[in-house]
Tab-separated table of C-alpha atoms in Angstrom:
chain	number	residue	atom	x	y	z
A	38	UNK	CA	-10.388	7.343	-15.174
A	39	UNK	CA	-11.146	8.572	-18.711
A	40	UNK	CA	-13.042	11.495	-19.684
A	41	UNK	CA	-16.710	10.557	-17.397
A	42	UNK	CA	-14.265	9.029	-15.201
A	43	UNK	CA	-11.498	11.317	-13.843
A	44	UNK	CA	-9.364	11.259	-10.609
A	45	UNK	CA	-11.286	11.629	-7.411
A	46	UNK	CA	-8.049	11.515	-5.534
A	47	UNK	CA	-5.026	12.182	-5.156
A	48	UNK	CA	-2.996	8.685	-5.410
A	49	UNK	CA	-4.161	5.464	-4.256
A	50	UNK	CA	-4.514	4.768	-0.403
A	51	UNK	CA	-1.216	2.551	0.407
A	52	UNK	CA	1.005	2.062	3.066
A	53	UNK	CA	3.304	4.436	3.610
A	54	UNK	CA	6.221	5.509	6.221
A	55	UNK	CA	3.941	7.891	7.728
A	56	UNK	CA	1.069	6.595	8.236
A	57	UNK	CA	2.092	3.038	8.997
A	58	UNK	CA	2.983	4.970	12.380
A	59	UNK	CA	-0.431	6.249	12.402
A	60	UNK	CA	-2.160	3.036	12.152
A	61	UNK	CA	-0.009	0.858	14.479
A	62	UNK	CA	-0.659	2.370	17.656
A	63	UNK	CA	1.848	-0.028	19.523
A	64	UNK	CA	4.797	1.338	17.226
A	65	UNK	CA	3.801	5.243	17.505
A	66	UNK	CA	4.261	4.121	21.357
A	67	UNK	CA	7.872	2.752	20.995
A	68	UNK	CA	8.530	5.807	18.757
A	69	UNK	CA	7.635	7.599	21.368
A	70	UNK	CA	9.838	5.909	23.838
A	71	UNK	CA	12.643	6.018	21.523
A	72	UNK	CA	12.535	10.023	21.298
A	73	UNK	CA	12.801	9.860	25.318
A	74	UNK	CA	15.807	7.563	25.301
A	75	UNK	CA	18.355	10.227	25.315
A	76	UNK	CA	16.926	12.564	28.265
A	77	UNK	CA	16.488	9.081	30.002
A	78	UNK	CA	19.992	8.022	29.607
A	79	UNK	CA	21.534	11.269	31.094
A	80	UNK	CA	19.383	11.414	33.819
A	81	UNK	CA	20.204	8.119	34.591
A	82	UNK	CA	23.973	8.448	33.963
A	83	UNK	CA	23.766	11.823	36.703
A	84	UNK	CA	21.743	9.152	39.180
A	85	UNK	CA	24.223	6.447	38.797
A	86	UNK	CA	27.449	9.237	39.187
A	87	UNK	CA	26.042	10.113	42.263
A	88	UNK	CA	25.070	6.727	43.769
A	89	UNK	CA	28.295	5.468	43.064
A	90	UNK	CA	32.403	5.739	43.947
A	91	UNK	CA	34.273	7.514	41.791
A	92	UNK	CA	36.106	4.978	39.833
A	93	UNK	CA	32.560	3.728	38.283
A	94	UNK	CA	31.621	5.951	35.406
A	95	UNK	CA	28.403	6.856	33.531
A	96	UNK	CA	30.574	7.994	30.726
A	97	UNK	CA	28.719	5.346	28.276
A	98	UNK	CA	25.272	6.162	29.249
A	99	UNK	CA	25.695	9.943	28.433
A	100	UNK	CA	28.173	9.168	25.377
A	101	UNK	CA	24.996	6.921	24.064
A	102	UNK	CA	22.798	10.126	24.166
A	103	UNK	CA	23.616	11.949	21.280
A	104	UNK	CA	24.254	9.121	19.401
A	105	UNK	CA	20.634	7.713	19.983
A	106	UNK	CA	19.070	11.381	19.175
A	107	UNK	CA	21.133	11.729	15.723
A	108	UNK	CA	18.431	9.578	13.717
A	109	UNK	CA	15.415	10.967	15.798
A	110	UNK	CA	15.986	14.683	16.341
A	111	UNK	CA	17.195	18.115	14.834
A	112	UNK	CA	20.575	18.353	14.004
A	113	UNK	CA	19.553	21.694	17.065
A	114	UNK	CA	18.352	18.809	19.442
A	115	UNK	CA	20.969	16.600	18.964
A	116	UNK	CA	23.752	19.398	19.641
A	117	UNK	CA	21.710	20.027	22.754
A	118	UNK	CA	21.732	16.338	23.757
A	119	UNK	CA	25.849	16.022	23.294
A	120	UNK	CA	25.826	19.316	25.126
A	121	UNK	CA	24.229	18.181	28.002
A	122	UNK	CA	26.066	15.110	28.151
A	123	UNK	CA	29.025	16.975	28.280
A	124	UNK	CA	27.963	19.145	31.381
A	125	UNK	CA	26.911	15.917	32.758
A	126	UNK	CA	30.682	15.122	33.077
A	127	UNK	CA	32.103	18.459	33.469
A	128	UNK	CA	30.342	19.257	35.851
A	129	UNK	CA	30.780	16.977	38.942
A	130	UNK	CA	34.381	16.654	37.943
A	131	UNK	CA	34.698	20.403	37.990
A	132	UNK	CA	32.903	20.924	41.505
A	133	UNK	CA	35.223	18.099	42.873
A	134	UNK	CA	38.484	19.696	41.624
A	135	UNK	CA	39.386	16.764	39.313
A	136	UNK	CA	38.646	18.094	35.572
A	137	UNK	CA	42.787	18.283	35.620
A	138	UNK	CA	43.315	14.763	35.500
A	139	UNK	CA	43.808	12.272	33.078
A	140	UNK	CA	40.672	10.325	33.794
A	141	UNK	CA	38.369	13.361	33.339
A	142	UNK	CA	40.276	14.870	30.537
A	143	UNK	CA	39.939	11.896	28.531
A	144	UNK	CA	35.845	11.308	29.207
A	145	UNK	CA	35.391	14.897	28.094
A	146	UNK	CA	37.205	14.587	25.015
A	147	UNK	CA	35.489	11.505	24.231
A	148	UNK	CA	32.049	12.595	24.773
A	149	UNK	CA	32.830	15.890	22.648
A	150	UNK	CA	34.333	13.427	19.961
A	151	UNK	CA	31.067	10.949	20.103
A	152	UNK	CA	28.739	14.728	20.098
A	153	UNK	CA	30.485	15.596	17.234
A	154	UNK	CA	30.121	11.829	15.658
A	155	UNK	CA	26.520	12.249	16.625
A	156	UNK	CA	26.019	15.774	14.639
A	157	UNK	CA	27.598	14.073	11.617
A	158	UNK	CA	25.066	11.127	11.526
A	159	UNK	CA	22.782	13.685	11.881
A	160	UNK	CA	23.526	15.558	8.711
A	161	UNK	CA	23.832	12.010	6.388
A	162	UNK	CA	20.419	10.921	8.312
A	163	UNK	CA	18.658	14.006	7.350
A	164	UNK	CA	20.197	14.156	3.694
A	165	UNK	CA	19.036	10.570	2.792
A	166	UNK	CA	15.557	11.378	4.169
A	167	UNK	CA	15.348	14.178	2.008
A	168	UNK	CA	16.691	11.725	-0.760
A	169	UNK	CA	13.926	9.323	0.115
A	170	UNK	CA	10.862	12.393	-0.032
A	171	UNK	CA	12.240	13.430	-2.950
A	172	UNK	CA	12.273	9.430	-4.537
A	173	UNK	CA	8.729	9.059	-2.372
A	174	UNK	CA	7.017	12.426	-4.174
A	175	UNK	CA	8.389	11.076	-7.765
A	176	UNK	CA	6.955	7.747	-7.166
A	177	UNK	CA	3.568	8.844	-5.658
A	178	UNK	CA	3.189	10.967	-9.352
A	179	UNK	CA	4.544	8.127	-11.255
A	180	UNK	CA	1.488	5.598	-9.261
A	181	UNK	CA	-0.907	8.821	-9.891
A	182	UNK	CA	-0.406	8.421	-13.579
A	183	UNK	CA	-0.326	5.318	-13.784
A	184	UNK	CA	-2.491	4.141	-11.521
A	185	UNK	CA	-4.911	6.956	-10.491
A	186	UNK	CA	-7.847	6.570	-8.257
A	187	UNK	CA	-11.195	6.351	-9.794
A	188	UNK	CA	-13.930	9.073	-8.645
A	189	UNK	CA	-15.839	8.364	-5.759
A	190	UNK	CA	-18.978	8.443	-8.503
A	191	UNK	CA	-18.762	6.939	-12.009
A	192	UNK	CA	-21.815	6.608	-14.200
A	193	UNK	CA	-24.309	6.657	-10.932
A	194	UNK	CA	-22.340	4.454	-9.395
A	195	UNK	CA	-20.372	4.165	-5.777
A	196	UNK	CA	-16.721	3.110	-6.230
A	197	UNK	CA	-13.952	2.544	-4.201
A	198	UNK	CA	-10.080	1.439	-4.707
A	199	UNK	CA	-6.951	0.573	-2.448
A	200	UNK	CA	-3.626	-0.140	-3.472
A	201	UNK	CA	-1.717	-2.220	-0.068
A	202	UNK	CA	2.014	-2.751	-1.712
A	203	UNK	CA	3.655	-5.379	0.061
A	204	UNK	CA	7.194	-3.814	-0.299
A	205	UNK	CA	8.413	-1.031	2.192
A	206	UNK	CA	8.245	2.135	0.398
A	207	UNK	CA	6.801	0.893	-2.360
A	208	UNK	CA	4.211	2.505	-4.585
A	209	UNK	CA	2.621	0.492	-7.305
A	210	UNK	CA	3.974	-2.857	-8.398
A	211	UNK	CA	1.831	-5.368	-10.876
A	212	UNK	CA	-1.289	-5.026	-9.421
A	213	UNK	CA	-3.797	-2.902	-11.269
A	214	UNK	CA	-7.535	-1.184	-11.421
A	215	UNK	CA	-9.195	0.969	-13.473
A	216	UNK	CA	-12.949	1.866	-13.925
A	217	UNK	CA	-14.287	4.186	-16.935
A	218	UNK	CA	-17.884	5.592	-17.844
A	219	UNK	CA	-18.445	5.020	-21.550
A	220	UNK	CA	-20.887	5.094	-23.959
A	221	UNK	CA	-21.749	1.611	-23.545
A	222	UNK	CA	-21.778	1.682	-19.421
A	223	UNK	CA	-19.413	1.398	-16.637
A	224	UNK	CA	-16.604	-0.484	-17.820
A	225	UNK	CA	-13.757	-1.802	-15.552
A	226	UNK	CA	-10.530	-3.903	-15.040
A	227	UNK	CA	-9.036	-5.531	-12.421
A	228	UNK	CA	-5.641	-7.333	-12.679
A	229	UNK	CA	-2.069	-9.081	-11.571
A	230	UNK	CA	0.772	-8.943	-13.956
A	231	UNK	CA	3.204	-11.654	-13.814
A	232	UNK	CA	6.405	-10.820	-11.992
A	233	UNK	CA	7.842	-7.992	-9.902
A	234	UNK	CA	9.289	-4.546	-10.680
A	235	UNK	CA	9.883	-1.918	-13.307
A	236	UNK	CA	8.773	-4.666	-16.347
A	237	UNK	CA	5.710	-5.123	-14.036
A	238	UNK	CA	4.985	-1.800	-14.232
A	239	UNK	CA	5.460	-1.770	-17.871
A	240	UNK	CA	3.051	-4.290	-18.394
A	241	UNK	CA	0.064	-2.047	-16.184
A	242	UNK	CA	0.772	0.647	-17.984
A	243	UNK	CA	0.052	-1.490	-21.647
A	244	UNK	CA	-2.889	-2.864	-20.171
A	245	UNK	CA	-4.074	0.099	-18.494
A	246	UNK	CA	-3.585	2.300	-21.945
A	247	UNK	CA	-5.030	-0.252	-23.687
A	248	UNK	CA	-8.435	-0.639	-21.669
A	249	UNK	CA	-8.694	2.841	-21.647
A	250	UNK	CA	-9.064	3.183	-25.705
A	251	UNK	CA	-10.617	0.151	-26.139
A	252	UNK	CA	-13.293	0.767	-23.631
A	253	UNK	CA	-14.423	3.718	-25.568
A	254	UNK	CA	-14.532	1.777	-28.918
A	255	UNK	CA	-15.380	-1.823	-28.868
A	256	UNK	CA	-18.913	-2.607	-29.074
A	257	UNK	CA	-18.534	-5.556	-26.553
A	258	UNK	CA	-16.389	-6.369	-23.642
A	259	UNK	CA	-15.286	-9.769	-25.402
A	260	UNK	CA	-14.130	-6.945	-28.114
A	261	UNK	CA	-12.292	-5.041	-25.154
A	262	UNK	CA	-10.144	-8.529	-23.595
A	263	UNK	CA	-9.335	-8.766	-27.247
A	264	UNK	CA	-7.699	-5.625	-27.313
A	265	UNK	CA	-5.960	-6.314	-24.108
A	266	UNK	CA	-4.741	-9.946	-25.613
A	267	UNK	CA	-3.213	-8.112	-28.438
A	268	UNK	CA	-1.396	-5.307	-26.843
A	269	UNK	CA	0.157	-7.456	-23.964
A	270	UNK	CA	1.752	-9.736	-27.394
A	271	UNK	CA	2.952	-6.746	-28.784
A	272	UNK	CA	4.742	-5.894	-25.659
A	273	UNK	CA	6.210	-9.358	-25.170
A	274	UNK	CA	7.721	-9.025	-28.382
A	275	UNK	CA	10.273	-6.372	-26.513
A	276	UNK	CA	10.890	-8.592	-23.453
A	277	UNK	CA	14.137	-10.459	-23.246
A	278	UNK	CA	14.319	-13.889	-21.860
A	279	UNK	CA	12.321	-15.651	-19.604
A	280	UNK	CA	9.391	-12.743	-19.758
A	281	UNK	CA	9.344	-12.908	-23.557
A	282	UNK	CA	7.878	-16.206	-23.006
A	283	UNK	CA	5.673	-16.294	-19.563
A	284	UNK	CA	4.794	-13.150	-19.397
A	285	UNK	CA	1.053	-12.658	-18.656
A	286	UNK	CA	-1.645	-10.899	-17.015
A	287	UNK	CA	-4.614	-12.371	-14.988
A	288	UNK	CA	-7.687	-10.009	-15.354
A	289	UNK	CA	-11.458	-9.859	-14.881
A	290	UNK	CA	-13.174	-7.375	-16.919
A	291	UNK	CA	-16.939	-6.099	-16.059
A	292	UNK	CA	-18.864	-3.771	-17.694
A	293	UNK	CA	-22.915	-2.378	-16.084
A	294	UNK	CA	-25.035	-0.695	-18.919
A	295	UNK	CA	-26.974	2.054	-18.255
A	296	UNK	CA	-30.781	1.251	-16.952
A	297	UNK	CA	-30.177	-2.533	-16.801
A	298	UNK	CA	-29.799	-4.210	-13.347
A	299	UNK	CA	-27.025	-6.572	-14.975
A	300	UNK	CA	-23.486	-6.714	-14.491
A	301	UNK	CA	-20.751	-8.575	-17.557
A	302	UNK	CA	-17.961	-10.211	-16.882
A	303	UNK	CA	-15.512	-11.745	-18.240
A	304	UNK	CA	-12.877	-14.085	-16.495
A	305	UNK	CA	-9.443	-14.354	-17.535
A	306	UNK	CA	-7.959	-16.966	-14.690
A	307	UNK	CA	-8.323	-14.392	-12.247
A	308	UNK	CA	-9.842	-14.601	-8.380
A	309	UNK	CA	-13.285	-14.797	-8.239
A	310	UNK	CA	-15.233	-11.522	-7.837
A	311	UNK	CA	-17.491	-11.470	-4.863
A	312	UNK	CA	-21.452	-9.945	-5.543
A	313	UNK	CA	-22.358	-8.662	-1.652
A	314	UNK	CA	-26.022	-7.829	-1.561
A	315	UNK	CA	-27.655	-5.548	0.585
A	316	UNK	CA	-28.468	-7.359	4.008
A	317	UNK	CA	-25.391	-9.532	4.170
A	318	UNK	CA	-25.398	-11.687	2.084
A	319	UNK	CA	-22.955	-12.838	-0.614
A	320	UNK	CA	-22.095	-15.026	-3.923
A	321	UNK	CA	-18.494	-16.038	-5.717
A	322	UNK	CA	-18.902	-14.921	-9.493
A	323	UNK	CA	-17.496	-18.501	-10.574
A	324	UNK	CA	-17.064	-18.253	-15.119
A	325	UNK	CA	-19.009	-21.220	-16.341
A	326	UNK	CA	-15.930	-22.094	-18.152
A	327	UNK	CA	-12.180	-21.500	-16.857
A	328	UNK	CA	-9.979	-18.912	-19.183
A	329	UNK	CA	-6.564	-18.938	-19.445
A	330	UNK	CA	-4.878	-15.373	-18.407
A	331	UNK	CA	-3.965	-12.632	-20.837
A	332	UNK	CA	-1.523	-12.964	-23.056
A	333	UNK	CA	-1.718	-16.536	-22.754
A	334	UNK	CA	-3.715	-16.655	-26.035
A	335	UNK	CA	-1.265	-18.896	-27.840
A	336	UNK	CA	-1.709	-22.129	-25.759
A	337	UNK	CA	-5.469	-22.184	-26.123
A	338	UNK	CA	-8.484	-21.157	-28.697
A	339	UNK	CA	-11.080	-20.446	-26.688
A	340	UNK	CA	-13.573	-17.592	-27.298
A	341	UNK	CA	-14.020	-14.813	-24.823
A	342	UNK	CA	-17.991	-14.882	-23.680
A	343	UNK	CA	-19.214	-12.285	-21.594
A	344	UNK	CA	-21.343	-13.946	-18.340
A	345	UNK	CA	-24.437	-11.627	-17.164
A	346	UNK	CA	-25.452	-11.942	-13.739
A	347	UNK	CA	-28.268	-10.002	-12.067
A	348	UNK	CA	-27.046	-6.794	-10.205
A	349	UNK	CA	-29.792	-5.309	-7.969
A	350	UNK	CA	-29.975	-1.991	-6.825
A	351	UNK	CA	-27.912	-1.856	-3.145
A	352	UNK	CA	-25.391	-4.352	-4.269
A	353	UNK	CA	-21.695	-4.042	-4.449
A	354	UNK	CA	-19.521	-5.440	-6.454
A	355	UNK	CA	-15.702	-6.518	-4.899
A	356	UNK	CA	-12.498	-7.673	-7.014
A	357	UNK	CA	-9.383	-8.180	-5.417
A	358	UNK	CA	-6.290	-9.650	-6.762
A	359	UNK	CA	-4.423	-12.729	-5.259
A	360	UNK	CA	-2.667	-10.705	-2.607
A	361	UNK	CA	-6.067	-11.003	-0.704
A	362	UNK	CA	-6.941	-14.527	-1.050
A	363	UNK	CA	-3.872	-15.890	-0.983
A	364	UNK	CA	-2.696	-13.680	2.644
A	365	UNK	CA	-1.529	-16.017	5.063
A	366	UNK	CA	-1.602	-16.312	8.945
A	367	UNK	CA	0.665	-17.530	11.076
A	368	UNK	CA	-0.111	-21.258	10.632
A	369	UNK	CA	0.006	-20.758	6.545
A	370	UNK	CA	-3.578	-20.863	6.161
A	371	UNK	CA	-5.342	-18.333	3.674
A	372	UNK	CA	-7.750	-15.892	3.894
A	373	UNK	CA	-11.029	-16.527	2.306
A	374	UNK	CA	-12.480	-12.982	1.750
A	375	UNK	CA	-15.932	-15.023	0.801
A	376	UNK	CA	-16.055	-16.187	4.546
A	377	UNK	CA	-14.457	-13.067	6.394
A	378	UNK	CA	-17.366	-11.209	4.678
A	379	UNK	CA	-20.144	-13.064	5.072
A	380	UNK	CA	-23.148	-12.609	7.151
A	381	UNK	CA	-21.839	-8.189	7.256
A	382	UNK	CA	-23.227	-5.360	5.557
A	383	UNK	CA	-21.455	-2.153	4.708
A	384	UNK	CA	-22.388	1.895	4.487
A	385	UNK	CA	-20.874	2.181	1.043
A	386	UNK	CA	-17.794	0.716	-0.871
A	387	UNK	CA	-14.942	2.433	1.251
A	388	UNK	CA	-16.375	1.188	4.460
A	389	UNK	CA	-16.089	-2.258	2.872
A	390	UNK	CA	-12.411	-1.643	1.980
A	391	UNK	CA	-11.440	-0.298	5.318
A	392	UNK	CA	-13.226	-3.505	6.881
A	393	UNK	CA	-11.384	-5.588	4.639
A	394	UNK	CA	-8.182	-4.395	4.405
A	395	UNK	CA	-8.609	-4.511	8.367
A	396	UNK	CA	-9.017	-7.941	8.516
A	397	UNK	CA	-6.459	-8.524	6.186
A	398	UNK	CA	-3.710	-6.997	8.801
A	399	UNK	CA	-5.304	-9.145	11.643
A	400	UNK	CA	-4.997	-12.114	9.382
A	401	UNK	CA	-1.448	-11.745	9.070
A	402	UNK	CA	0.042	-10.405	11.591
A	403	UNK	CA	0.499	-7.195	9.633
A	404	UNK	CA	3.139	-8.537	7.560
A	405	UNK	CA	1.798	-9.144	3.836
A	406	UNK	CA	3.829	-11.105	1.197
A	407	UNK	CA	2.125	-9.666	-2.323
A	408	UNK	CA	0.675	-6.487	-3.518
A	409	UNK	CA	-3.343	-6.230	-2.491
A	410	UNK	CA	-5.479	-4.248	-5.394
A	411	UNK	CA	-9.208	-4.057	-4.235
A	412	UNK	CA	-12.177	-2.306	-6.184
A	413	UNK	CA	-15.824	-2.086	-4.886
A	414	UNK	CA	-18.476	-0.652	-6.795
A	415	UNK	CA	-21.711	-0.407	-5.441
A	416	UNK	CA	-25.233	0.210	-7.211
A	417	UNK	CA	-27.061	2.697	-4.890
A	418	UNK	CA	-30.460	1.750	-3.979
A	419	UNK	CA	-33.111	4.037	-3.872
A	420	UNK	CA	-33.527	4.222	0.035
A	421	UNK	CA	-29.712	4.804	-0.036
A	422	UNK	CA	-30.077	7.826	-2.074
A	423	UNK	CA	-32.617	9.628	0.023
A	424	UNK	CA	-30.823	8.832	2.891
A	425	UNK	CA	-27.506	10.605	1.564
A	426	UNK	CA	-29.491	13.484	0.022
């Protein structure tokens, strides 16, 4: 993001329609299955007219076959489907001389009727998913500028970000990420905005705007939170009710200077970042001193102080919002990235991601109850460089 920054992507990796069919194997099988189901059922029906008397009937089966190809297929493929179901009846009935009576008459009728039925649920089927591409494309731009992807490479470093919305369909919510090279170093955010929905995404855009000026003008990164702290009470003076009063933002901010083997931080009541040195190892970036969240400035006084810690060439840095260490399993208990990570090393900062965000789907079934924003950023070592190059 920013100028140095830029978009290395396209729109953040998140869970869409598509490729939630990619990644489940089990339900691209049933899909499968499902897109069989009508061929099945009319095969079946002819089977079951021919192993039985004529007063039994297979008029449901083959009446069930159009209407279970309207959602799946072509509006082409589901004419064929009613088609064939009608044949299906029209057929035997015609070879045995009774398409004249009452009984036959009325199962043709009806199966046109449910073909026709089937065409029109079709059409409306098609339409809305046309309506929901159309709402799909507007809301992958919206996340895009909003919340773009960083580069793969900012300021000689590796980074890496995933977006995992919680909600079907959805796109961004009040999760947010952003990473910027500046003239003082690699400055970044990570953060959770209180509550759900369009004031949510209000409140990433302020914060978002606001780190990226701020990043390119404050001296400091205490400076920087400052400017957040001010422009999140400048939008609470436009929220009505209960967000006019609660309304905050939980955010760690880190900034790496050029030529210095340090990373800043500062903590504002958000999870823990996670320093994951080359090898395996790992260690919880705990603030010496709790801070309350942004925009939260009123009920305390304390000054923002940037913590240094070392940050040695081959190291990555990982920040997550609560979606990650608050995921639950089955029996309610939560997942504690510092333990699922320990003891493993990673290629680079997207094979970390995919890892994690692996585990994370394990962990819970792959149902997940809150948004998941992850950032890695990794300082390439030397041997790491020659090996790329």
């Amino acid at each position: 993001m920013g100028d140095n920054g830029g978009t290395g992507g396209t729109g953040t990796r998140g869970a869409t329609a598509d490729s939630t069919w990619v990644r489940n194997p089990r339900r691209a099988r049933v899909r499968r299955f499902l897109r069989a189901v009508p061929a099945l059922m009319i095969v079946g029906g002819i089977g079951y007219d021919l192993a039985t008397p004529p007063a039994f009937t297979a008029v449901p089966l083959f009446a069930a076959a159009p209407l279970v190809a309207a959602p799946f297929f072509t509006a082409r493929t589901t004419l064929v489907a009613g088609l064939a179901a009608v044949l299906a009846v029209v057929g035997p009935r015609l070879h045995s001389g009774v398409l004249h009576e009452a009984p036959a008459i009325t199962e043709t009728v009806t199966l046109i009727t449910v073909s026709g039925l089937a065409l029109l649920i079709n059409r409306v089927v098609r339409r809305s998913g046309e309506r929901l591409a159309s709402a799909r494309g507007i809301a992958e731009t919206a996340q895009r500028a909003v919340l773009p992807t960083p580069a793969e490479r900012i300021g000689g470093l590796r980074v890496a970000a995933r977006y995992e919305a919680a909600q079907a369909d959805a796109f961004i919510g009040g999760d947010l990420f952003a990473v910027q090279d500046t003239p003082y170093g690699v400055r970044l955010v990570v953060g959770d905005v209180r509550g759900k929905g369009m004031g949510a995404v209000e409140a990433v855009a302020v914060v978002l705007g606001a780190f990226r000026e701020a990043a390119e003008q404050e001296s400091s990164l205490e400076g920087v939170t400052q400017r957040l702290e001010r422009a999140l009470a400048r939008e609470g003076t436009r929220r009505d009710g209960l967000d006019a009063f609660e309304g905050f933002t939980t955010a760690v901010l880190a900034e790496v200077p050029r030529g210095e083997g340090v990373v800043r931080m500062v903590n504002r009541g958000h999870p823990d970042p996670l320093l994951l040195y080359a090898g395996g190892s790992l260690e919880p970036l705990e603030p010496a001193e709790p801070a309350l969240p942004l925009g939260m400035a009123d009920l305390g006084a304390w000054p923002d102080r940037a913590e240094q810690v070392p940050y040695p060439p081959g190291a990555t840095l990982l920040f997550y919002t609560d979606g990650l260490s608050e995921a639950r399993d089955a029996t309610g208990a939560f997942y504690d990235p510092a333990v699922g990570l320990a003891g493993r090393d990673f290629e680079g900062p997207e094979e970390l991601l995919d890892a994690l965000v692996e585990d994370v789907r394990r962990h819970t079934g792959g149902g997940a109850t809150d948004d998941l924003a992850l950032l890695a950023v990794n300082r390439p070592s030397a041997h790491a460089a020659e090996h790329r190059a």
